[in-house]
mmCIF file of C-alpha atoms in Angstrom:
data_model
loop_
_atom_site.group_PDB
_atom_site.id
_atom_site.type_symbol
_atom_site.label_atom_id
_atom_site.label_comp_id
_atom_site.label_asym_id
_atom_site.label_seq_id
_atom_site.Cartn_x
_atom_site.Cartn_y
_atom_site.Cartn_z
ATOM 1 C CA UNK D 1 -9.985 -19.831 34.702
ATOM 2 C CA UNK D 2 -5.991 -19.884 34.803
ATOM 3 C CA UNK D 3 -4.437 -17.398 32.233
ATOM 4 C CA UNK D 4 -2.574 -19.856 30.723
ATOM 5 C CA UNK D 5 -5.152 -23.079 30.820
ATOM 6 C CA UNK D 6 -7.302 -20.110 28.967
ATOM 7 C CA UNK D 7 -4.365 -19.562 26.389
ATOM 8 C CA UNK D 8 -4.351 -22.833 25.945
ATOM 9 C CA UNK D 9 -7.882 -23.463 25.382
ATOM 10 C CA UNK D 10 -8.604 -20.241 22.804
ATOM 11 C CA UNK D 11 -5.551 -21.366 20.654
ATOM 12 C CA UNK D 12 -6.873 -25.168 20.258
ATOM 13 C CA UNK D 13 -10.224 -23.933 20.320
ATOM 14 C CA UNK D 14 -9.188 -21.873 17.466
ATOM 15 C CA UNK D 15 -7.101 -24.757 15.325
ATOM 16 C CA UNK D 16 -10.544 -26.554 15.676
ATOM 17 C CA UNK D 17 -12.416 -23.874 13.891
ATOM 18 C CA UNK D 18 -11.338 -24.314 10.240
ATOM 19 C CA UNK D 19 -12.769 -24.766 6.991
ATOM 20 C CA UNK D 20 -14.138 -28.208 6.750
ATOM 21 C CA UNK D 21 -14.702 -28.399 2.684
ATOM 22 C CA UNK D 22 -11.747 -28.595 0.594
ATOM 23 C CA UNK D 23 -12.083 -25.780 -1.435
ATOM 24 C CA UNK D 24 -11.451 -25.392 -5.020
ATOM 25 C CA UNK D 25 -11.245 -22.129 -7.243
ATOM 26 C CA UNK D 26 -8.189 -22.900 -9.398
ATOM 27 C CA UNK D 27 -10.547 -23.120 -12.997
ATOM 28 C CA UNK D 28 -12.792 -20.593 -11.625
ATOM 29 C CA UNK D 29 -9.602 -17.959 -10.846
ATOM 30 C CA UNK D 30 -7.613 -19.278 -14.329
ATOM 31 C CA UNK D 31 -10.765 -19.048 -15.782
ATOM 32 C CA UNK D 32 -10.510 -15.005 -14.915
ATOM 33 C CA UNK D 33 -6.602 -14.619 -15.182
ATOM 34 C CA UNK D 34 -7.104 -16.006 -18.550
ATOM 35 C CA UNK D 35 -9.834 -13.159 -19.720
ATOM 36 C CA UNK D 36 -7.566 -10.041 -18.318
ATOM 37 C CA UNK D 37 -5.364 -9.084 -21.076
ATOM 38 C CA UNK D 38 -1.547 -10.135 -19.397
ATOM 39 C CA UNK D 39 -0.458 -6.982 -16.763
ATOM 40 C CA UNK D 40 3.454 -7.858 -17.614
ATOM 41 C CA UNK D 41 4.154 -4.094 -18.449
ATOM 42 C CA UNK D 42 1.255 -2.810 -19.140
ATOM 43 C CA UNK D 43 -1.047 -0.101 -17.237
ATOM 44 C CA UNK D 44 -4.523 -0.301 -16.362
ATOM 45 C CA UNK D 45 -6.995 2.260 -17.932
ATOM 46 C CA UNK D 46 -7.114 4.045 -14.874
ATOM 47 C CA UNK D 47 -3.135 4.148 -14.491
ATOM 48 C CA UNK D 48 -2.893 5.282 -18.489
ATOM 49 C CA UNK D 49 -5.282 8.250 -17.265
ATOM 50 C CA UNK D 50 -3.371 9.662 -14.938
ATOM 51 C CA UNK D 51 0.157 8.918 -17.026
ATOM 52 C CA UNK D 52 -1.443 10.857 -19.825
ATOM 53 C CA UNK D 53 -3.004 13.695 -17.447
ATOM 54 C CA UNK D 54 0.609 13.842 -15.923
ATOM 55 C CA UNK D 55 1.946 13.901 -19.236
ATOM 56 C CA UNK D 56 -0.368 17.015 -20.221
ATOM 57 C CA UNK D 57 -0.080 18.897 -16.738
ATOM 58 C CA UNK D 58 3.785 18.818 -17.368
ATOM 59 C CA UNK D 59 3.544 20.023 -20.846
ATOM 60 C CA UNK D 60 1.180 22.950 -20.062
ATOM 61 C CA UNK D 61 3.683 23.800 -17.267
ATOM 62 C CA UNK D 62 6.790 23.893 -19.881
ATOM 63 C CA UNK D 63 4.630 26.090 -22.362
ATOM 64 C CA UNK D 64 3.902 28.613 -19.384
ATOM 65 C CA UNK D 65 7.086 28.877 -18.189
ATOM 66 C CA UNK D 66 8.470 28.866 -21.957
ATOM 67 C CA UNK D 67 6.091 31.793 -23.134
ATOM 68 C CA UNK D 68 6.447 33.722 -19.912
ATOM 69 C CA UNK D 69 10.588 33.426 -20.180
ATOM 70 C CA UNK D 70 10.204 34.553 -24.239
ATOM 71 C CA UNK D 71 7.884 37.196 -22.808
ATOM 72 C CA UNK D 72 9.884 38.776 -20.463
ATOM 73 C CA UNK D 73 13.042 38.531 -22.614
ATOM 74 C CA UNK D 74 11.526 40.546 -25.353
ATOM 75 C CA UNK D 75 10.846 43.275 -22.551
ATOM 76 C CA UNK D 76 14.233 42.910 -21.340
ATOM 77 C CA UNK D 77 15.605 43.262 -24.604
ATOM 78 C CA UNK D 78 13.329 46.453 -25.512
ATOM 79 C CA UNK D 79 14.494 48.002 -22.177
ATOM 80 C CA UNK D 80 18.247 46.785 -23.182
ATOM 81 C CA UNK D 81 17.742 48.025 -26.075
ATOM 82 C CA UNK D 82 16.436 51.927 -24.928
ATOM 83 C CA UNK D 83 18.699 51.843 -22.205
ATOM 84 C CA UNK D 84 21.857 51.751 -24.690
ATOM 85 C CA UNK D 85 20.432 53.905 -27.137
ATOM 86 C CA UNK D 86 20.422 56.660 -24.303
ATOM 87 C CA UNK D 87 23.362 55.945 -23.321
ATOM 88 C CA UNK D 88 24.961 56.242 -26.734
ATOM 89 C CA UNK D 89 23.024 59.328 -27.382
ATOM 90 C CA UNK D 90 24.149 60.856 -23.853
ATOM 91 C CA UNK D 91 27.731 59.592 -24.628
ATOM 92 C CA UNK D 92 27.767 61.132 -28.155
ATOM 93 C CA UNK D 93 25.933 64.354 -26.968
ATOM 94 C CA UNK D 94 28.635 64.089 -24.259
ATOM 95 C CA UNK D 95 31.916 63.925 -26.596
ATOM 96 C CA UNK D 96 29.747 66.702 -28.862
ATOM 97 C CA UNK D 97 29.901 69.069 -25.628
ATOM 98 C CA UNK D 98 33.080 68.254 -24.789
ATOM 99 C CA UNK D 99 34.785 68.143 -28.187
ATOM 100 C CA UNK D 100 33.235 71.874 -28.323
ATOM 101 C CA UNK D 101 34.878 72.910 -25.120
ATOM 102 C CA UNK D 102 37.983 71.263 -25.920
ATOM 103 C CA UNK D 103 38.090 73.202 -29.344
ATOM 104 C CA UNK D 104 37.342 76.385 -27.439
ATOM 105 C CA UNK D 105 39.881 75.733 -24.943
ATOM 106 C CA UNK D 106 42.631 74.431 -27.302
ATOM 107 C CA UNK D 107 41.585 77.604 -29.409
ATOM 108 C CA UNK D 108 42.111 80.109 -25.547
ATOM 109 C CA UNK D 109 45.019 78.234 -25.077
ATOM 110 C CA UNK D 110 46.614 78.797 -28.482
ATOM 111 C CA UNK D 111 45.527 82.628 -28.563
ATOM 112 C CA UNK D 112 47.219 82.968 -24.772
ATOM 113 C CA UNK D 113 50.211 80.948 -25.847
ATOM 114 C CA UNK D 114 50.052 83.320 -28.830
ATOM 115 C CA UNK D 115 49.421 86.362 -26.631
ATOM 116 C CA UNK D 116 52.271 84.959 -24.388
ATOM 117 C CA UNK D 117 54.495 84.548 -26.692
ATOM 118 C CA UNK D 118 53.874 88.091 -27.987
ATOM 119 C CA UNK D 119 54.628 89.074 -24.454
ATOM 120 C CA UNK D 120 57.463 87.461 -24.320
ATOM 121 C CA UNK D 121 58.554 88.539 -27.293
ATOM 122 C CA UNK U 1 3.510 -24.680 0.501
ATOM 123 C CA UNK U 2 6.019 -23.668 -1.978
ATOM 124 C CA UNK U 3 9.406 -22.804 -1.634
ATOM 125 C CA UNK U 4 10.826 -19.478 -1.671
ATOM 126 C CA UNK U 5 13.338 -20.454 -4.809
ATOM 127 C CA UNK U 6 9.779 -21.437 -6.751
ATOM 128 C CA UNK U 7 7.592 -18.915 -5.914
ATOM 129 C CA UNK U 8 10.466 -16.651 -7.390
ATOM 130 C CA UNK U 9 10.260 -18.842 -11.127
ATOM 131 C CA UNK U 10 6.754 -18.937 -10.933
ATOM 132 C CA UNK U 11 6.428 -15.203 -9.999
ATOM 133 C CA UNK U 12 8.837 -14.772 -12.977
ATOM 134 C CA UNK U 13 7.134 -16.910 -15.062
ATOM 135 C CA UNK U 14 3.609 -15.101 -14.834
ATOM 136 C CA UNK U 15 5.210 -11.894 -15.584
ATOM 137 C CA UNK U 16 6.875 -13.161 -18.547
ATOM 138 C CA UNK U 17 3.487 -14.468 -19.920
ATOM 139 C CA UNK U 18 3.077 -17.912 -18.852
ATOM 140 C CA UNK U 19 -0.336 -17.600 -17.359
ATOM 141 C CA UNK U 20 -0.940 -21.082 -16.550
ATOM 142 C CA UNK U 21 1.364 -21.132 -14.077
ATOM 143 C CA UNK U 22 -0.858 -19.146 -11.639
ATOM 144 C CA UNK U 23 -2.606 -22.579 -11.236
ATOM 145 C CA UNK U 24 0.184 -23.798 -9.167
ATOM 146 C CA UNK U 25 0.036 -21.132 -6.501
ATOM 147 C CA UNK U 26 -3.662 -20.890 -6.649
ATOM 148 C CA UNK U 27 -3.491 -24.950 -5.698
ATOM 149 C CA UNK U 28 -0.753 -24.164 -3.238
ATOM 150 C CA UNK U 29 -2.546 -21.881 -1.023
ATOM 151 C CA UNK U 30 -6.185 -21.914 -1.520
ATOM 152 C CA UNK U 31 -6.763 -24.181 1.547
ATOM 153 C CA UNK U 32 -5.525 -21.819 3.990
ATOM 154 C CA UNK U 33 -6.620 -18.776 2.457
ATOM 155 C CA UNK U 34 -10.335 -20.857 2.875
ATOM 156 C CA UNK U 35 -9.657 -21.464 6.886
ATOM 157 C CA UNK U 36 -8.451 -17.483 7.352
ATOM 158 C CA UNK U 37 -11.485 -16.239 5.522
ATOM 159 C CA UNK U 38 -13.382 -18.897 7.396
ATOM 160 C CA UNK U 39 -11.922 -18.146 10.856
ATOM 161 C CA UNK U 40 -11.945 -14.096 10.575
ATOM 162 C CA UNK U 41 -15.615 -14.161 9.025
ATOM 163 C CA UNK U 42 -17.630 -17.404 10.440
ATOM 164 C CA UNK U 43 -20.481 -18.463 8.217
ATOM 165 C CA UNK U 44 -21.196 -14.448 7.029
ATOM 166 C CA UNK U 45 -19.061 -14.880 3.802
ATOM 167 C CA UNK U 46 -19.180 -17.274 0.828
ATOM 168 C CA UNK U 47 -15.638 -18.628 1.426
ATOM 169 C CA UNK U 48 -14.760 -19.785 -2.275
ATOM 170 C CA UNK U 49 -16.172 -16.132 -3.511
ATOM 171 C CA UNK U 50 -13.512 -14.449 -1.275
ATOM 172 C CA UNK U 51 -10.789 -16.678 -2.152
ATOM 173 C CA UNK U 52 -11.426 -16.339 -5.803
ATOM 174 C CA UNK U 53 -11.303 -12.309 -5.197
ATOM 175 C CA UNK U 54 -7.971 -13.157 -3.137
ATOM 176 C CA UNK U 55 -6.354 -14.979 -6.222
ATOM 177 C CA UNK U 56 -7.393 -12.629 -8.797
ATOM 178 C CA UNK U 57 -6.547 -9.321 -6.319
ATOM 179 C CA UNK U 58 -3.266 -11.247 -6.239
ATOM 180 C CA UNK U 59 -2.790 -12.048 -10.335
ATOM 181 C CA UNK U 60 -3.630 -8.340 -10.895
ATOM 182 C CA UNK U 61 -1.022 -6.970 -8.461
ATOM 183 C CA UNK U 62 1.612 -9.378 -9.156
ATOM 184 C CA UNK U 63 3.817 -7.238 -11.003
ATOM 185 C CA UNK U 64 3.899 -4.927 -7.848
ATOM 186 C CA UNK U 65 5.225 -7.519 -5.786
ATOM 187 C CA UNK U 66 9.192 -7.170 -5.264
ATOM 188 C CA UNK U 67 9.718 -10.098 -2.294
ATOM 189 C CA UNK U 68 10.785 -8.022 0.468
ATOM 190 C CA UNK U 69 8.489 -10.404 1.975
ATOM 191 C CA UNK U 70 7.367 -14.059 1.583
ATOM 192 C CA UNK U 71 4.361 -14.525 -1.456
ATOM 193 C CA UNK U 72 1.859 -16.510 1.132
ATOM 194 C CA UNK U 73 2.811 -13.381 3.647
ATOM 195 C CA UNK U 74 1.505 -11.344 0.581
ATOM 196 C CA UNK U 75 -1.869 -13.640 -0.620
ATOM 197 C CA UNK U 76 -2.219 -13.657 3.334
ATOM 198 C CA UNK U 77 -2.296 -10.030 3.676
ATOM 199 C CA UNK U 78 -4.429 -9.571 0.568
ATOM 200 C CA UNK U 79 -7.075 -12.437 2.572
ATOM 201 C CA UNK U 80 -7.224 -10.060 5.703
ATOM 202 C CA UNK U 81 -7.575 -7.046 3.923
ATOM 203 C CA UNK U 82 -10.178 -8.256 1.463
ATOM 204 C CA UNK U 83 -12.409 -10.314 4.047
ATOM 205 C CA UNK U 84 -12.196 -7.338 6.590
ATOM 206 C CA UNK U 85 -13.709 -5.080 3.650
ATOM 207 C CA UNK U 86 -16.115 -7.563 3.468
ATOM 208 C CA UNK U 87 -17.510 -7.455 6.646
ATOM 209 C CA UNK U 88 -17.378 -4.121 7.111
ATOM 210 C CA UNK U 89 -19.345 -3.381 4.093
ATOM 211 C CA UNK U 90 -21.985 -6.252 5.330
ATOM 212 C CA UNK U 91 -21.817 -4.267 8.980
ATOM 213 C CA UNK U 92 -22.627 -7.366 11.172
ATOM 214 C CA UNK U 93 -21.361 -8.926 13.994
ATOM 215 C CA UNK U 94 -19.444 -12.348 13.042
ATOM 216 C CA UNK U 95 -21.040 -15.063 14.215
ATOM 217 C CA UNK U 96 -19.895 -18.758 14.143
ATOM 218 C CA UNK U 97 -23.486 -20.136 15.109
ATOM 219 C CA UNK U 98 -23.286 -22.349 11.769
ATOM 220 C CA UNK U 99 -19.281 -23.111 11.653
ATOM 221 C CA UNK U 100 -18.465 -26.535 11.656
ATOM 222 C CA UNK U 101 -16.204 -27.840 14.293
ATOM 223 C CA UNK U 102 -13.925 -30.847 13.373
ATOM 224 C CA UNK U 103 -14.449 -33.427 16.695
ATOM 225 C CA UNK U 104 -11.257 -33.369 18.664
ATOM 226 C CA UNK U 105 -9.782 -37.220 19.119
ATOM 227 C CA UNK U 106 -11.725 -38.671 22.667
ATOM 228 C CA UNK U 107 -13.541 -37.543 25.125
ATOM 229 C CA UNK U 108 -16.797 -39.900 24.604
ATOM 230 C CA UNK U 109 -18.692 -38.984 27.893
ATOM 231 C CA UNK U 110 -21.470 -37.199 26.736
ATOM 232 C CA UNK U 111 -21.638 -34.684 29.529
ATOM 233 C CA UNK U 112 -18.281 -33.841 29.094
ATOM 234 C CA UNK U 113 -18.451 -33.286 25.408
ATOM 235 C CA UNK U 114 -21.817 -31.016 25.971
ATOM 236 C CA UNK U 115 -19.427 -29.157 28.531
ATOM 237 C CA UNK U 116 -16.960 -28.714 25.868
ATOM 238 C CA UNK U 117 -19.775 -27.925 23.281
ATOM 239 C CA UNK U 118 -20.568 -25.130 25.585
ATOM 240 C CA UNK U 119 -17.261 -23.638 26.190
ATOM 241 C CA UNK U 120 -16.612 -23.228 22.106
ATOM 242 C CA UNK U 121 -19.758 -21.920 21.665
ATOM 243 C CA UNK U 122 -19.089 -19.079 24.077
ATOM 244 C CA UNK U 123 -15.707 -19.191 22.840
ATOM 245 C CA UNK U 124 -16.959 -18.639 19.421
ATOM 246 C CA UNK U 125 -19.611 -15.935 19.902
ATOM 247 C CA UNK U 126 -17.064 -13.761 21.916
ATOM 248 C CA UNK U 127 -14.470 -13.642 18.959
ATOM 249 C CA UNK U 128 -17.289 -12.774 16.867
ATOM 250 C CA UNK U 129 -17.942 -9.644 18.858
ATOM 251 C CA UNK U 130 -13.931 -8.493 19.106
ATOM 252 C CA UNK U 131 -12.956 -5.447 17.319
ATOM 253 C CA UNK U 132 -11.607 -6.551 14.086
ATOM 254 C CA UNK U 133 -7.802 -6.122 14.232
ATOM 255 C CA UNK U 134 -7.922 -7.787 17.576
ATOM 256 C CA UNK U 135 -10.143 -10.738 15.774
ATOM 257 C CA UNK U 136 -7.597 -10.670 12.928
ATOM 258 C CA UNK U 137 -4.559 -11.262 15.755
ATOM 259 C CA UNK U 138 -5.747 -13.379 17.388
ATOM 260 C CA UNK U 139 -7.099 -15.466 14.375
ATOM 261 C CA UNK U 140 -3.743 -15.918 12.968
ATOM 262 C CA UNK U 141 -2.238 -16.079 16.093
ATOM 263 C CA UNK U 142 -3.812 -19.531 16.408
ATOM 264 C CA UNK U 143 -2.233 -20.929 13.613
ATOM 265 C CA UNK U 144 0.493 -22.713 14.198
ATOM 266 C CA UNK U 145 2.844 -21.520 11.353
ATOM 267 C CA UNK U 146 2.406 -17.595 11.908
ATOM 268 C CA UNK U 147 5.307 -16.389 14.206
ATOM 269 C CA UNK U 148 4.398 -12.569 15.571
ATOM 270 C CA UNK U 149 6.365 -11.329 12.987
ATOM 271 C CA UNK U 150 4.892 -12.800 9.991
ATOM 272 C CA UNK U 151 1.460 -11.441 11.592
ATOM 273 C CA UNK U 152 2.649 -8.449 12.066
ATOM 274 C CA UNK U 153 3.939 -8.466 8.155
ATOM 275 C CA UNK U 154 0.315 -9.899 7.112
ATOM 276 C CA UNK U 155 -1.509 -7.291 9.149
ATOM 277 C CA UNK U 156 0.686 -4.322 8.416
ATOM 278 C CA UNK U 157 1.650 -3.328 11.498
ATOM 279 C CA UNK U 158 4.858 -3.541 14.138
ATOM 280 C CA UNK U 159 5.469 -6.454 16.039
ATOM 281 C CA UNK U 160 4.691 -4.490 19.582
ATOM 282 C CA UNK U 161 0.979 -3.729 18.165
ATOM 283 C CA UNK U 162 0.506 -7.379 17.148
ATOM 284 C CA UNK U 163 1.755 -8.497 21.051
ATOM 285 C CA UNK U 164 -0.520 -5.354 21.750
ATOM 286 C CA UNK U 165 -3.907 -6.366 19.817
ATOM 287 C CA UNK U 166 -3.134 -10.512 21.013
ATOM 288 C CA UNK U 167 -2.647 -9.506 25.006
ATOM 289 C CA UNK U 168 -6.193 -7.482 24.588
ATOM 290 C CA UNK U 169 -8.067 -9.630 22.633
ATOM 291 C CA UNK U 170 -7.211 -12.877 25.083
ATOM 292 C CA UNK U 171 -8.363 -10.077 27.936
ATOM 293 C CA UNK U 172 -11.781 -9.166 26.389
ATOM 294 C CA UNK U 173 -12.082 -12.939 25.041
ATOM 295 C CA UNK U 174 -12.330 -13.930 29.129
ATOM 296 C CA UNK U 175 -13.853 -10.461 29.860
ATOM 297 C CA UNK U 176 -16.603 -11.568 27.724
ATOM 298 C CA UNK U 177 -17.317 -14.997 28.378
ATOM 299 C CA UNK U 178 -16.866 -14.581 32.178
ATOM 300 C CA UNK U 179 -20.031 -11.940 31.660
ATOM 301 C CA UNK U 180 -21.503 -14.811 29.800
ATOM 302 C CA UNK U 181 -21.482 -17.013 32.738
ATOM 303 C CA UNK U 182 -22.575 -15.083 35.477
#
């Protein structure tokens, strides 16, 4: 058979294949649409599941993060903490040393300068 | 068939509460969601059970639908999809053994119309045993108001697979039937 004659024959072989009862569901379906409770912005049971396991997932993520943060900032704020009470200490200790040595060096100065001057004298 | 502008107020409608007006669109398009289900599935489905699934399907998803494409397009789609399931879950071959042909206009010579018998019952057992996206092309390729785009848009799938699943199906529809006659 000719492509096209074939084409030709499937498609109105086709048309002739149809339904040949009217059919009629509209009170069965309204009968239905009326019994769900109306979708306009609502979920389904299954959709308010997974909102409120979303919902939960998040929040457990938040308090994670949230204690770990507080967790490590107490640590960082005990090591802050020790690291500039050494330093003052090493600082103080420092200007303790030093004040020392000054004294003793203001006091070799003053005794040469005294000496020298004695010299000089 | 509605108009676009309508189907818009009704849409709107329905999602503002006014359930009754589903009626209108289930009037509107019932008859051809019958001859799709009846085409893709022969006599292996209860057409009025699928088309009350299709209608409902559609109510519940309503709110989901944004038309970026035409309603029928959608109820269409939802008709493919749902008898498709259907048949898959029964696992048979379609058959159209029982389907009732309307008589074309003339042709009263009875050896002629036994011929013609013949050819659309061959006809009809090979579409039965296509693969069922080439059944579903071809299907709604023989109605008359389905352009290859608004197939492809009811089948979910580009315009070059539609031409693509049609071109085979015609080839396997004579591969078949010329097997039939030898």
């Amino acid at each position: 058979m000719n492509q096209d004659l074939f084409d030709n024959e499937l498609r109105r072989e086709l048309q002739n294949i149809t339904c040949s009862r009217q059919v009629d569901v509209v009170d069965r379906v309204m009968e239905q649409v009326t019994k769900q409770q109306s979708h306009v912005n609502t979920l389904s049971p299954r959709r308010w599941r997974i909102a409120i396991g979303a919902v939960a997932a998040c929040g457990a993520i938040v308090v994670a993060v949230g204690f770990t943060l507080v967790q490590k900032n107490v640590e960082l704020e005990e090591n802050v903490g020790y690291m500039v009470n050494s330093v003052t200490a090493y600082v103080d200790d420092y200007f303790a040393e030093n004040e020392n040595d000054a004294k003793k060096r203001f006091e070799y100065i003053e005794d040469f300068t005294i000496a020298g001057e004695d010299v000089n004298k | 068939m509605l108009t676009i502008e309508r189907e818009k107020q009704l849409v709107k409608a329905i999602l503002d509460g006014d359930k009754q007006q589903f009626a209108e669109i289930v009037k509107a398009y019932q008859q051809i969601v019958a001859n799709i289900t009846y085409k893709l599935s022969g006599d292996r489905l209860d057409v009025e059970e699928i088309c009350q699934q299709v209608f409902v399907e559609l109510y519940t998803s309503l709110s989901r639908f944004r038309f970026e494409s035409k309603l029928s397009t959608f109820i269409y789609s939802i008709t493919v999809n749902l008898v498709n399931k259907a048949l898959l879950q029964q696992r048979r071959i379609v058959s159209f053994d029982k389907a009732v042909i309307e008589n074309e206009p003339g042709g009263h010579n009875e050896e002629e119309e036994i011929e013609k018998e013949e050819r659309r019952r061959m006809l009809r057992e090979a579409i039965g045993q296509l693969k069922p996206e080439q059944r579903t092309a071809v299907v709604l390729y023989s109605f008359e108001e389905f352009s290859y785009q608004e197939i492809a848009d009811i089948m979910g799938v580009s315009l070059s697979k539609v031409e693509s699943l049609i071109f085979r199906a015609k080839k396997n529809l004579k591969k078949i039937i010329e097997n039939v006659k030898q």
